[in-house]
PDB file of C-alpha atoms in Angstrom:
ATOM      1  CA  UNK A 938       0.000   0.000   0.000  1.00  0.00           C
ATOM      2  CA  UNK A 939       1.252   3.570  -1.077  1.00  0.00           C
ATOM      3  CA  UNK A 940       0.639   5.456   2.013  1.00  0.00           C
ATOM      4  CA  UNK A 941       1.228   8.890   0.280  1.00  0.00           C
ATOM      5  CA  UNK A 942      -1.257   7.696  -2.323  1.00  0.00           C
ATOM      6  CA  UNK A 943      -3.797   7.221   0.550  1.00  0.00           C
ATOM      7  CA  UNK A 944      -3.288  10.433   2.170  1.00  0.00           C
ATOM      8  CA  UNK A 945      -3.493  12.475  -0.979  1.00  0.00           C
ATOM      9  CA  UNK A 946      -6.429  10.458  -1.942  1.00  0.00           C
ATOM     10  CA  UNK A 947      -8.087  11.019   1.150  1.00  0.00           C
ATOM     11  CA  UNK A 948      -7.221  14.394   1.306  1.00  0.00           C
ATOM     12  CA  UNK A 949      -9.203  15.267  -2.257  1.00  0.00           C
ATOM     13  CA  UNK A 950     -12.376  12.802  -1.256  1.00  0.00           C
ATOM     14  CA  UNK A 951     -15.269  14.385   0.093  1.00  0.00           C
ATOM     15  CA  UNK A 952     -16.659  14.319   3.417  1.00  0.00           C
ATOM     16  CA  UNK A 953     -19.998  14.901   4.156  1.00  0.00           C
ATOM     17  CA  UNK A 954     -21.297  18.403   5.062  1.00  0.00           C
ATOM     18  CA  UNK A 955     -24.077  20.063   6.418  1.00  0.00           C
ATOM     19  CA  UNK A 956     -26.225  20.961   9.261  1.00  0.00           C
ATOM     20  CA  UNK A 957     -26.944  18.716  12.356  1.00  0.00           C
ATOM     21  CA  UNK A 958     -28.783  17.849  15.269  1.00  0.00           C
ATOM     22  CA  UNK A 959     -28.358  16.580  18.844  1.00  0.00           C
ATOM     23  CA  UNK A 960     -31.456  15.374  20.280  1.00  0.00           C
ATOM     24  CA  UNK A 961     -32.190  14.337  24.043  1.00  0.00           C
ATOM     25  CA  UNK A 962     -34.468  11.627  23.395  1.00  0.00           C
ATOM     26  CA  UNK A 963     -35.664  11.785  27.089  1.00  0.00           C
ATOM     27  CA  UNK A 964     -37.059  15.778  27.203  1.00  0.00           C
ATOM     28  CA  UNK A 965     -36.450  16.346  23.518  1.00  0.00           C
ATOM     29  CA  UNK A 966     -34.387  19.401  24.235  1.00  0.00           C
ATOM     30  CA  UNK A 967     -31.988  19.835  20.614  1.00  0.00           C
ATOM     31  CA  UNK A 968     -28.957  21.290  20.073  1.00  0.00           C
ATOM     32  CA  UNK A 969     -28.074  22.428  16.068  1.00  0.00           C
ATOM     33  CA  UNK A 970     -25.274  22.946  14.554  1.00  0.00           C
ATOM     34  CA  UNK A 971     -23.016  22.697  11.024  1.00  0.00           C
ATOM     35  CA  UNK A 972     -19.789  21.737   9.944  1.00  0.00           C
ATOM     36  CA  UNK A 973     -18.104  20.508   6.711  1.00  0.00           C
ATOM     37  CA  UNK A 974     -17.194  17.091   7.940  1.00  0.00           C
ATOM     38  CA  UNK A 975     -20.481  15.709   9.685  1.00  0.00           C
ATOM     39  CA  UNK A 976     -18.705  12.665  10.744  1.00  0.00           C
ATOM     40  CA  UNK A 977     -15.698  14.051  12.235  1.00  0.00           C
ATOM     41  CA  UNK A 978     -17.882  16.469  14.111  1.00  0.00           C
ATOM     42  CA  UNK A 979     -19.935  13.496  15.769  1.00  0.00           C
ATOM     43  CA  UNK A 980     -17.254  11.935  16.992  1.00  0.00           C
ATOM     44  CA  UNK A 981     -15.558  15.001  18.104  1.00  0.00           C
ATOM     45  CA  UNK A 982     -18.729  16.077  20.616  1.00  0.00           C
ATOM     46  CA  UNK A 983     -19.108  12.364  21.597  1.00  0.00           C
ATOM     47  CA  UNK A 984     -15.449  12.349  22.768  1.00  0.00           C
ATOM     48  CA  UNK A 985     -15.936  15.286  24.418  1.00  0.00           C
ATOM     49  CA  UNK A 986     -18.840  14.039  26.084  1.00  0.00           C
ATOM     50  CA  UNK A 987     -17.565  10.797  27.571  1.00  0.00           C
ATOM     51  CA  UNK A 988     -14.600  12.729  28.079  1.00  0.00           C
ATOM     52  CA  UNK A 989     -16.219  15.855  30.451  1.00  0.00           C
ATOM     53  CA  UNK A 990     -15.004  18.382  27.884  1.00  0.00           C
ATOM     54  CA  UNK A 991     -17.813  19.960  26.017  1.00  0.00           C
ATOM     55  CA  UNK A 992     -18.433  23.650  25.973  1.00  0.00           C
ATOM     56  CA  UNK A 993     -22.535  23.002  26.366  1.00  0.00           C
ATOM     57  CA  UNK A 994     -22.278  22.215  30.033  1.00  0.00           C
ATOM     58  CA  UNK A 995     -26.024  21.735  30.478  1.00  0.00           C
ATOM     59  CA  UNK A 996     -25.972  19.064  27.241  1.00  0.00           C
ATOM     60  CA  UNK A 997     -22.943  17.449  28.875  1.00  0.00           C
ATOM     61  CA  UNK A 998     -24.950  16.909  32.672  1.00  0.00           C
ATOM     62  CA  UNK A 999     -28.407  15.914  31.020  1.00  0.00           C
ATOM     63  CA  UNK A1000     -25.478  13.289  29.004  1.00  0.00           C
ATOM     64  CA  UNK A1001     -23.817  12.239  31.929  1.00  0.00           C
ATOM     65  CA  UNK A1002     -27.153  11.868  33.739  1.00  0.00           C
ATOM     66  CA  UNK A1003     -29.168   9.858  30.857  1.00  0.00           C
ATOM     67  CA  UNK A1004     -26.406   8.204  29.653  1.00  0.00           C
ATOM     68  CA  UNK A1005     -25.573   7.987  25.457  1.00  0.00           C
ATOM     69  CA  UNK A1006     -27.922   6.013  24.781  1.00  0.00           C
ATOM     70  CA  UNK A1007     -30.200   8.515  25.574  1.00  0.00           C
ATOM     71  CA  UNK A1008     -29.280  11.133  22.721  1.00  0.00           C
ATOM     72  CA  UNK A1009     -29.447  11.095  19.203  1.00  0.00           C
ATOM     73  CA  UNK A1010     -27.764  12.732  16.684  1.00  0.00           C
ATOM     74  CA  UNK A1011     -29.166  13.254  13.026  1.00  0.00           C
ATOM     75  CA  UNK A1012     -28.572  14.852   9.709  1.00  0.00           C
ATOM     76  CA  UNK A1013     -30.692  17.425   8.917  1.00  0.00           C
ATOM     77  CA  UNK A1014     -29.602  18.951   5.835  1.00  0.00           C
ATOM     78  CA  UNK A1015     -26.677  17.842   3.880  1.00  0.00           C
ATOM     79  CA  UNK A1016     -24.683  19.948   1.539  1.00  0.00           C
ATOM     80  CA  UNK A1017     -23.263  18.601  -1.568  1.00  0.00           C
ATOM     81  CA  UNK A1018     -20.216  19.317  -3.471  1.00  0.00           C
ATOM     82  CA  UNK A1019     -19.970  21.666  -6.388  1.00  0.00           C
ATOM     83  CA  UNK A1020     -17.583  20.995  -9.566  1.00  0.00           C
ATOM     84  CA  UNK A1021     -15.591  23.891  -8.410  1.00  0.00           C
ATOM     85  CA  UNK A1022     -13.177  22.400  -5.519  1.00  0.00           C
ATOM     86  CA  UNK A1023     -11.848  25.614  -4.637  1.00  0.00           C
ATOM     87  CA  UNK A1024     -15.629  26.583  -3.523  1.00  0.00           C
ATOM     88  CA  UNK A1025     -15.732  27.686  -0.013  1.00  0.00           C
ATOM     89  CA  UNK A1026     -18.942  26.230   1.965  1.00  0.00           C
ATOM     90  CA  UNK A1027     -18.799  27.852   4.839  1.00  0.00           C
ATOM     91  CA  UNK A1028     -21.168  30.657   4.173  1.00  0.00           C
ATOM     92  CA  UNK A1029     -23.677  28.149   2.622  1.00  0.00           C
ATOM     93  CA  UNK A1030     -23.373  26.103   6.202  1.00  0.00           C
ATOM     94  CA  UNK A1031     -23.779  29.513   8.287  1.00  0.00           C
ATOM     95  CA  UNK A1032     -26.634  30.092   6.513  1.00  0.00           C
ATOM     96  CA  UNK A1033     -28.301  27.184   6.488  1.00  0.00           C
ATOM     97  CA  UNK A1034     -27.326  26.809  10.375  1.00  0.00           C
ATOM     98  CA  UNK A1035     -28.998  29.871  10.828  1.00  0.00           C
ATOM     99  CA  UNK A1036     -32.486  28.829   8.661  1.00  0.00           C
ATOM    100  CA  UNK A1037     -32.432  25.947  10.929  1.00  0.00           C
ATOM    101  CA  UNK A1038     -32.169  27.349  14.175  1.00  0.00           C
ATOM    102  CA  UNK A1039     -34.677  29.971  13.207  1.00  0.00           C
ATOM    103  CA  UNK A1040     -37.061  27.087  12.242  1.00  0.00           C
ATOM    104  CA  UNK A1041     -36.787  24.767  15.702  1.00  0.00           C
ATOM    105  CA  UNK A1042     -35.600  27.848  17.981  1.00  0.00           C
ATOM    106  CA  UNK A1043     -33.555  25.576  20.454  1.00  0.00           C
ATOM    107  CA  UNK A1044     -33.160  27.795  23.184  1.00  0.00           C
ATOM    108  CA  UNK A1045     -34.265  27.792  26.606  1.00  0.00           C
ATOM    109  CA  UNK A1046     -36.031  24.756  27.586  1.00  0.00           C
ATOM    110  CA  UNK A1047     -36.247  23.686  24.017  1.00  0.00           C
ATOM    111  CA  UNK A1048     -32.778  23.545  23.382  1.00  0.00           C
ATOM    112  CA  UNK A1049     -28.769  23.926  24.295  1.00  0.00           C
ATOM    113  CA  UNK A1050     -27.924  26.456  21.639  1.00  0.00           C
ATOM    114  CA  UNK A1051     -27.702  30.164  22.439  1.00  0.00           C
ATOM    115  CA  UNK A1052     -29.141  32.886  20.420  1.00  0.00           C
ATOM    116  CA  UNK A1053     -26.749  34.079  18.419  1.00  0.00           C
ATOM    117  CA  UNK A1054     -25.436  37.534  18.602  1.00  0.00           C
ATOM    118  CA  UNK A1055     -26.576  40.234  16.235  1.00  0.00           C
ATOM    119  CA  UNK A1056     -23.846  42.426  14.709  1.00  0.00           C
ATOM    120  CA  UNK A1057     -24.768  45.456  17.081  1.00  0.00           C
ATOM    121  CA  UNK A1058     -24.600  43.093  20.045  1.00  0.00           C
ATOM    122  CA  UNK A1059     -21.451  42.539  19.393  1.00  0.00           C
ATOM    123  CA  UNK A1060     -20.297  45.478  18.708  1.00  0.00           C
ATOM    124  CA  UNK A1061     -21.300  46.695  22.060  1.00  0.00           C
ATOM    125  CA  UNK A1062     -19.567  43.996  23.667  1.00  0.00           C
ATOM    126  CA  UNK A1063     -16.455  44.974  21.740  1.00  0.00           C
ATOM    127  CA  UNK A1064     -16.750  48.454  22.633  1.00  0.00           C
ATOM    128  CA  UNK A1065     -17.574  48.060  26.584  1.00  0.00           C
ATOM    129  CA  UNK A1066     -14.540  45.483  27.236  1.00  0.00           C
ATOM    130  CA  UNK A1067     -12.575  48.487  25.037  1.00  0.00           C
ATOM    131  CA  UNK A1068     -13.603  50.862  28.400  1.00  0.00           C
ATOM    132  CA  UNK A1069     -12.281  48.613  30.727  1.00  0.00           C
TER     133      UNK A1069
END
């Protein structure tokens, strides 16, 4: 086997990309989210999970309280490749992030995300840790 073949190989294939949910199958609370490699990302937030790592603190105690079995986690939309492989998806996956979570609002006691920011929110934040 050719390693460098393999690595260059993998490096040109595809992964799949797109938007995805967590879902507590217990109260049905949701987390949403997007990234270009979906399956990279679901092991990355189970690791840090089991591991006691995660940045959603409140989707890491309900995890550590139901137990994995307890959560699942689903594709909702997938993005496809273009011909052009110097395309850059990461607008399309904001975008479609931000469709989503206007669609299922999982906030509060619907959901871990936060609301994200509006440009003038941050901008205020910017300017009142500038007056510290």
């Amino acid at each position: 086997m050719d390693k460098k073949a393999e690595k260059l190989k993998y490096k040109a294939s595809r992964r799949p990309m797109g938007v995805f949910l967590i879902r507590n199958l217990v109260s049905d609370k949701i987390f949403v989210g997007s990234t270009m490699n979906l399956d990279a990302m679901f092991n990355r937030i189970r690791f840090q999970l089991f591991a006691g790592a995660h940045p959603i603190k409140d989707l890491e105690n309900d995890w550590k309280q139901l137990g994995a079995g307890k959560f699942s986690f689903e594709v909702l939309e997938e993005v496809f490749p273009r011909e052009d492989p110097t395309y850059d998806y990461a607008a399309d996956l904001e975008t479609l992030e931000d469709l989503w979570l206007e669609k299922l609002e999982p906030y509060g006691d619907k959901g871990y995300n936060e609301p994200k920011k509006t440009r003038e929110d941050r901008l205020r934040m910017i300017a009142a840790n500038r007056n510290i």
